[in-house]
CSV table of C-alpha atoms and ligand atoms in Angstrom, one decimal:
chain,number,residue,atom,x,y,z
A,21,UNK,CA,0.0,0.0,0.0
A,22,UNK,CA,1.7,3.0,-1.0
A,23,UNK,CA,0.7,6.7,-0.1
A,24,UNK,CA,1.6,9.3,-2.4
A,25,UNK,CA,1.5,13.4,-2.2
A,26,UNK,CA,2.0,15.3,-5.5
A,27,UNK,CA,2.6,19.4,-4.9
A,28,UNK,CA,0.6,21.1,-7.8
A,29,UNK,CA,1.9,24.2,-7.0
A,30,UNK,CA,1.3,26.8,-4.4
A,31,UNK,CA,-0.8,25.3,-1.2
A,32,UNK,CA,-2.5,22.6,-3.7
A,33,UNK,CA,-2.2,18.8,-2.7
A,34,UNK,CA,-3.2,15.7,-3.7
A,35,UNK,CA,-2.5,12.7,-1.1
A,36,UNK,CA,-3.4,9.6,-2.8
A,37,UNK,CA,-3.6,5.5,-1.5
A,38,UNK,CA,-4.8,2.7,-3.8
A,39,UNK,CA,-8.0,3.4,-3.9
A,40,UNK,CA,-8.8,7.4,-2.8
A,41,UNK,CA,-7.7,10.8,-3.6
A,42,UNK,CA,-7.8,13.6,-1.3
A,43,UNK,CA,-7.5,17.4,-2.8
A,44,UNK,CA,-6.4,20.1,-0.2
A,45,UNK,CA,-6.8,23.4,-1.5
A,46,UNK,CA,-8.2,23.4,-5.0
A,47,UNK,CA,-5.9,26.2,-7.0
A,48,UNK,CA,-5.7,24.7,-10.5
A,49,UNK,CA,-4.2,26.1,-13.7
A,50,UNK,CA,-4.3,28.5,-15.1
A,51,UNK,CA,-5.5,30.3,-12.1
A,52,UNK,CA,-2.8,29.2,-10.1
A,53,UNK,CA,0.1,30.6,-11.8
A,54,UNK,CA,2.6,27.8,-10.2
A,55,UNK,CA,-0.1,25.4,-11.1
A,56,UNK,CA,0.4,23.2,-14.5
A,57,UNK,CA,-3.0,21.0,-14.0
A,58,UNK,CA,-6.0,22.2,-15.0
A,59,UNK,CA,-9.2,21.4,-12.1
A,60,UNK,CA,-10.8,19.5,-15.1
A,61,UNK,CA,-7.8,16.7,-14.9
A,62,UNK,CA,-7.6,16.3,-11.3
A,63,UNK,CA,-9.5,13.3,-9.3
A,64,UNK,CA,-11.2,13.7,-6.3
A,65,UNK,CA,-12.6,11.4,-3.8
A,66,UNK,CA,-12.9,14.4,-1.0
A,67,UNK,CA,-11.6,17.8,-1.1
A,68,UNK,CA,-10.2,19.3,1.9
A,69,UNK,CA,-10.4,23.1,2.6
A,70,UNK,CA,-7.7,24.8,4.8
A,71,UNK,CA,-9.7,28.0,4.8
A,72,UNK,CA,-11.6,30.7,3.2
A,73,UNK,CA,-9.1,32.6,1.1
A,74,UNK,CA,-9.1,32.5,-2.8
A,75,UNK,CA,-5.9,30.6,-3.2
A,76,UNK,CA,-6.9,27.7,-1.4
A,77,UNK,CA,-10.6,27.9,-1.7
A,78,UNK,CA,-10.6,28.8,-5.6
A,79,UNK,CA,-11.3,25.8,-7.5
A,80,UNK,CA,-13.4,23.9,-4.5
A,81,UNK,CA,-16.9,24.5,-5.7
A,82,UNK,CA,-15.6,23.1,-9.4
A,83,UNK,CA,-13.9,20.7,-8.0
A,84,UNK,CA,-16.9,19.4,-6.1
A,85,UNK,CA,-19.0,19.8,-9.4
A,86,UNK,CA,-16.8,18.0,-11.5
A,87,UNK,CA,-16.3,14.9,-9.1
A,88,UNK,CA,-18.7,15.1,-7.0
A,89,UNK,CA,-16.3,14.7,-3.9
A,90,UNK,CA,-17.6,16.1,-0.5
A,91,UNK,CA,-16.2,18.7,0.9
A,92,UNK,CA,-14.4,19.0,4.0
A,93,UNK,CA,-13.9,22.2,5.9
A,94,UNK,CA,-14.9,24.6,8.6
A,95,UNK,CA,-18.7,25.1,8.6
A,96,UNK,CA,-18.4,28.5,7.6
A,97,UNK,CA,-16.8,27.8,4.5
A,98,UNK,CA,-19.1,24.5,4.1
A,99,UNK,CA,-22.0,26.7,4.5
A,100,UNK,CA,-20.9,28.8,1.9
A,101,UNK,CA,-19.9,26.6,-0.8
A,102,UNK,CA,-23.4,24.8,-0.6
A,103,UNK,CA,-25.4,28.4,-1.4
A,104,UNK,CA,-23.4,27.9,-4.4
A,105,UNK,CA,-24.6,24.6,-5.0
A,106,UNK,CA,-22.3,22.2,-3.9
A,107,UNK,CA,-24.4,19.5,-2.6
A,108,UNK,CA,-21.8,17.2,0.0
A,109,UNK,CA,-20.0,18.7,2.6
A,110,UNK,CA,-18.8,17.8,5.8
A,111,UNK,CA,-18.2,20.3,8.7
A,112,UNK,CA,-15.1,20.1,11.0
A,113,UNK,CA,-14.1,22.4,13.6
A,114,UNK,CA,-10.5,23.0,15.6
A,115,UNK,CA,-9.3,20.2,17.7
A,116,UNK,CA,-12.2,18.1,16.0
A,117,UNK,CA,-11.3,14.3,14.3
A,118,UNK,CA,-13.8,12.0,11.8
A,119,UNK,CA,-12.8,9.1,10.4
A,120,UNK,CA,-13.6,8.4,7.2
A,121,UNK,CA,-13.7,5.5,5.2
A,122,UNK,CA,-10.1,6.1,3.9
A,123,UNK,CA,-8.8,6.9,7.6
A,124,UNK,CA,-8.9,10.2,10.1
A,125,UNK,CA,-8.6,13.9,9.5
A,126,UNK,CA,-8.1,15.8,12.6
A,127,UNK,CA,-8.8,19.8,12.3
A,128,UNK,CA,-6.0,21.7,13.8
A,129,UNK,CA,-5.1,25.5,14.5
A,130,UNK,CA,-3.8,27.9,12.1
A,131,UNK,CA,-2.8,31.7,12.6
A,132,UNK,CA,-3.9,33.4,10.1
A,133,UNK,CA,-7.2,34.8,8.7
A,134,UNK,CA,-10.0,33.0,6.9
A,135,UNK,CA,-11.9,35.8,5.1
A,136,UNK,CA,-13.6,34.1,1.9
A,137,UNK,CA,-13.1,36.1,-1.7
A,138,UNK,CA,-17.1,37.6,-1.7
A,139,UNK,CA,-16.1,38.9,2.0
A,140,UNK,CA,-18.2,36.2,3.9
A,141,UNK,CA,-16.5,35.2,7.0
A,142,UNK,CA,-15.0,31.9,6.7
A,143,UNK,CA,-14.7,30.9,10.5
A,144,UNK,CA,-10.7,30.6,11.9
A,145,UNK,CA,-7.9,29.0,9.5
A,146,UNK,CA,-7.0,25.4,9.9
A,147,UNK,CA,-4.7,22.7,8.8
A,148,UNK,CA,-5.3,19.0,8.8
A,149,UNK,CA,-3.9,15.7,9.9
A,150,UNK,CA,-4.7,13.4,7.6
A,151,UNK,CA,-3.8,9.4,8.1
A,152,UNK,CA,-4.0,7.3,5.2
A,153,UNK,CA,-2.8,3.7,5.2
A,154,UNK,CA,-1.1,4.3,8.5
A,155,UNK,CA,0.6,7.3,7.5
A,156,UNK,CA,0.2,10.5,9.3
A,157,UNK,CA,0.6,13.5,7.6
A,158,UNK,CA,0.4,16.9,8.7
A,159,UNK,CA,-0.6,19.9,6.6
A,160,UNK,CA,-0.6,23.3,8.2
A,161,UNK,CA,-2.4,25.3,5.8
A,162,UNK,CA,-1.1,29.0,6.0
A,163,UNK,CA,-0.1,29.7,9.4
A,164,UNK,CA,2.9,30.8,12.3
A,165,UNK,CA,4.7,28.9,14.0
A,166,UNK,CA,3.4,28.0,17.3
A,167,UNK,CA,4.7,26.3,19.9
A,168,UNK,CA,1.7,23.6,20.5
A,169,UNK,CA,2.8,22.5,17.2
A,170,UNK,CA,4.3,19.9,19.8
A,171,UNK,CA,0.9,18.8,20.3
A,172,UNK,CA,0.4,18.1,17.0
A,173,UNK,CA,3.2,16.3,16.4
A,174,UNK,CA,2.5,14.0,19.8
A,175,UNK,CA,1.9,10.9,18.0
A,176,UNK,CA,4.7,11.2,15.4
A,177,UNK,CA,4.0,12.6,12.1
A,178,UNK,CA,5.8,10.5,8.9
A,179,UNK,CA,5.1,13.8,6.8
A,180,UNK,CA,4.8,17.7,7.9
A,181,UNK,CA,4.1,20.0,5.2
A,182,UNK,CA,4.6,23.3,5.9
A,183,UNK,CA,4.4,27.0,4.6
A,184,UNK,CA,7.8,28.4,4.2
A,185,UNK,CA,7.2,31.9,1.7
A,186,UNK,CA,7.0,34.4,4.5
A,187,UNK,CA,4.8,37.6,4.2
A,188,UNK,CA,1.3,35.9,4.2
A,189,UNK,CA,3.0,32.5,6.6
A,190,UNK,CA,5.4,31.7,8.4
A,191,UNK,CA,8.7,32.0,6.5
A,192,UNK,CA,11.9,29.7,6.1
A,193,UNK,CA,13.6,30.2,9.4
A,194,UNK,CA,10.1,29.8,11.6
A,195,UNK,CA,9.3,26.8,9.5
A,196,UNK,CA,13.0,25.1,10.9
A,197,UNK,CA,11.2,26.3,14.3
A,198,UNK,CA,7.8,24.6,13.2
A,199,UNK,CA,10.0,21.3,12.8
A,200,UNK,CA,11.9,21.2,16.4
A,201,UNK,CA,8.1,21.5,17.7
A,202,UNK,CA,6.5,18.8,15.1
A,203,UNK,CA,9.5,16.3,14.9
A,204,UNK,CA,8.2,14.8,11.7
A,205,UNK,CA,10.2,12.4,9.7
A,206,UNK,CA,9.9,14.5,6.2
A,207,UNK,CA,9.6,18.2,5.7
A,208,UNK,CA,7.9,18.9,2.5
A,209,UNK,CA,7.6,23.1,1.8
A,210,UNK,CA,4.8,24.8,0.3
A,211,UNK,CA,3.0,28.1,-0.2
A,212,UNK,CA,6.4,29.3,-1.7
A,213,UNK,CA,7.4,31.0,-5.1
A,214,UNK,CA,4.2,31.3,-6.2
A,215,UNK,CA,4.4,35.6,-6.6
A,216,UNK,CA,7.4,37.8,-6.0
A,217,UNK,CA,6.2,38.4,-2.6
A,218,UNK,CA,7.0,34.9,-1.3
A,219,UNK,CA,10.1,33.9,-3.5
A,220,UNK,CA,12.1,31.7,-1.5
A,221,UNK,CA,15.8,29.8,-2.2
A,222,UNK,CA,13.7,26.4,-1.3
A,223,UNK,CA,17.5,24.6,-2.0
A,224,UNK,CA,19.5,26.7,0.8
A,225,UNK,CA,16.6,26.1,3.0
A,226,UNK,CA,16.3,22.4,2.4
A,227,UNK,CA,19.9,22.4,3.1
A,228,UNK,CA,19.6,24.2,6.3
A,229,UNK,CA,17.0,21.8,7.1
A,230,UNK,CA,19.3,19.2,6.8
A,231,UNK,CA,22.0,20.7,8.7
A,232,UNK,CA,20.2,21.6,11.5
A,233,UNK,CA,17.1,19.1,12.1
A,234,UNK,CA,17.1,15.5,12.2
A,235,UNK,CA,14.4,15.8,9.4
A,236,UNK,CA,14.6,14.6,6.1
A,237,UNK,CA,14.0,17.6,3.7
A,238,UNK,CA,11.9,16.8,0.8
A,239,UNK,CA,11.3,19.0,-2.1
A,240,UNK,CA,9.1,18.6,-4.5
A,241,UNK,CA,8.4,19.3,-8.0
A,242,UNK,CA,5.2,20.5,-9.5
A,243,UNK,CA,2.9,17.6,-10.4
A,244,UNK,CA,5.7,14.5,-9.7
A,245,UNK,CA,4.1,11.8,-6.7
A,246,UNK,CA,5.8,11.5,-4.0
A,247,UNK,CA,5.8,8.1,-2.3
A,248,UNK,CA,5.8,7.8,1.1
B,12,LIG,NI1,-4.4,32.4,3.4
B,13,LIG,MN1,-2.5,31.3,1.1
């Protein structure tokens, strides 16, 4: 049983087993202007929502359209996306787990904001754990560091994926923080590189990651699987 993640650019995920694809954060192509994929080429057995801004909620409601996939996200953001018609969704809140047929999500913290792109309050930002086929795998979703990240990584995480662009996140030198408090096995970076505003040098990072954390560093390219 192998577990999978492929980066499609940006804050966009798909973490796949044998038989199930999870989508976090819908931002497809040519939207997405780190993106290659277009939403019409993506499967979708759920969709996971981080929170309400546009480049992580942009493509949710066509995503949910074209596969049908529920959604899963803060009830806020749930809320909204079905007055727009999509018709499965599935409420979460901070703190919260469900375990699904393909394994649990647990809602955690983010700092940040949550604001959705008509101006409709989205609730508070999130991240995920997500365990599929005995994998745990963290995804923070845009957020500080903080130091109950301990918490989060409690019960060992094979996988933290982590915002490292700064401005709008944390940036590269809290994210080395982020991993002394989540002690994950593999670093993957995200939310980078995307605009100007959060251009990072992902390989001097990496390699500060590997100087100075006993944490593999892993980074990806757009649109090739990872396997786990
Ligand atoms: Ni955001
Ligand atoms: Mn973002």
């Amino acid at each position: 049983m192998t577990v999978s993640i492929t980066w499609h650019g940006h804050a966009t995920l798909s973490l796949s087993a044998d038989d199930v694809t999870l989508v976090i954060d819908p931002y497809f192509a040519p939207d997405n202007p780190a993106a290659r994929t277009s939403v019409e080429d993506v499967a979708a057995d759920y969709i996971l929502v981080t929170h309400g801004h546009g480049d992580h909620v942009h493509h949710a409601e066509r995503l949910a359209a074209l596969t049908g996939a529920p959604v899963i996200a803060k009830p806020e953001i749930c809320k909204w996306l079905r007055a727009k018609g999509v018709k499965d969704t599935h409420g979460m809140n901070t703190g919260g787990s469900f375990t699904f047929p393909f394994g649990q999500v647990t809602m955690t913290p983010a700092f940040h904001s949550s604001g959705l792109p008509d101006g409709t309050y989205g609730g508070e930002p999130g991240g995920f754990v997500v365990q599929l086929e005995g994998k745990r795998i963290y995804v923070a979703g845009d957020t500080s560091v903080f130091s109950d990240m301990a918490l989060i990584g409690r019960h060992g995480l094979d996988v933290a994926i982590l915002p490292i662009g700064d401005n709008f996140t944390m940036g590269p030198d809290d994210a080395l923080l982020a991993l002394g408090y989540l002690k994950p096995a593999v670093a993957i970076p995200y939310h980078y590189n995307t605009w100007s505003l959060i251009e990072v040098d992902v390989e001097a990072w990496s390699q500060e990651c590997s100087n100075t954390q006993p944490v593999k560093p892993v980074v990806l390219s757009i649109d090739k699987p990872y396997s786990l």
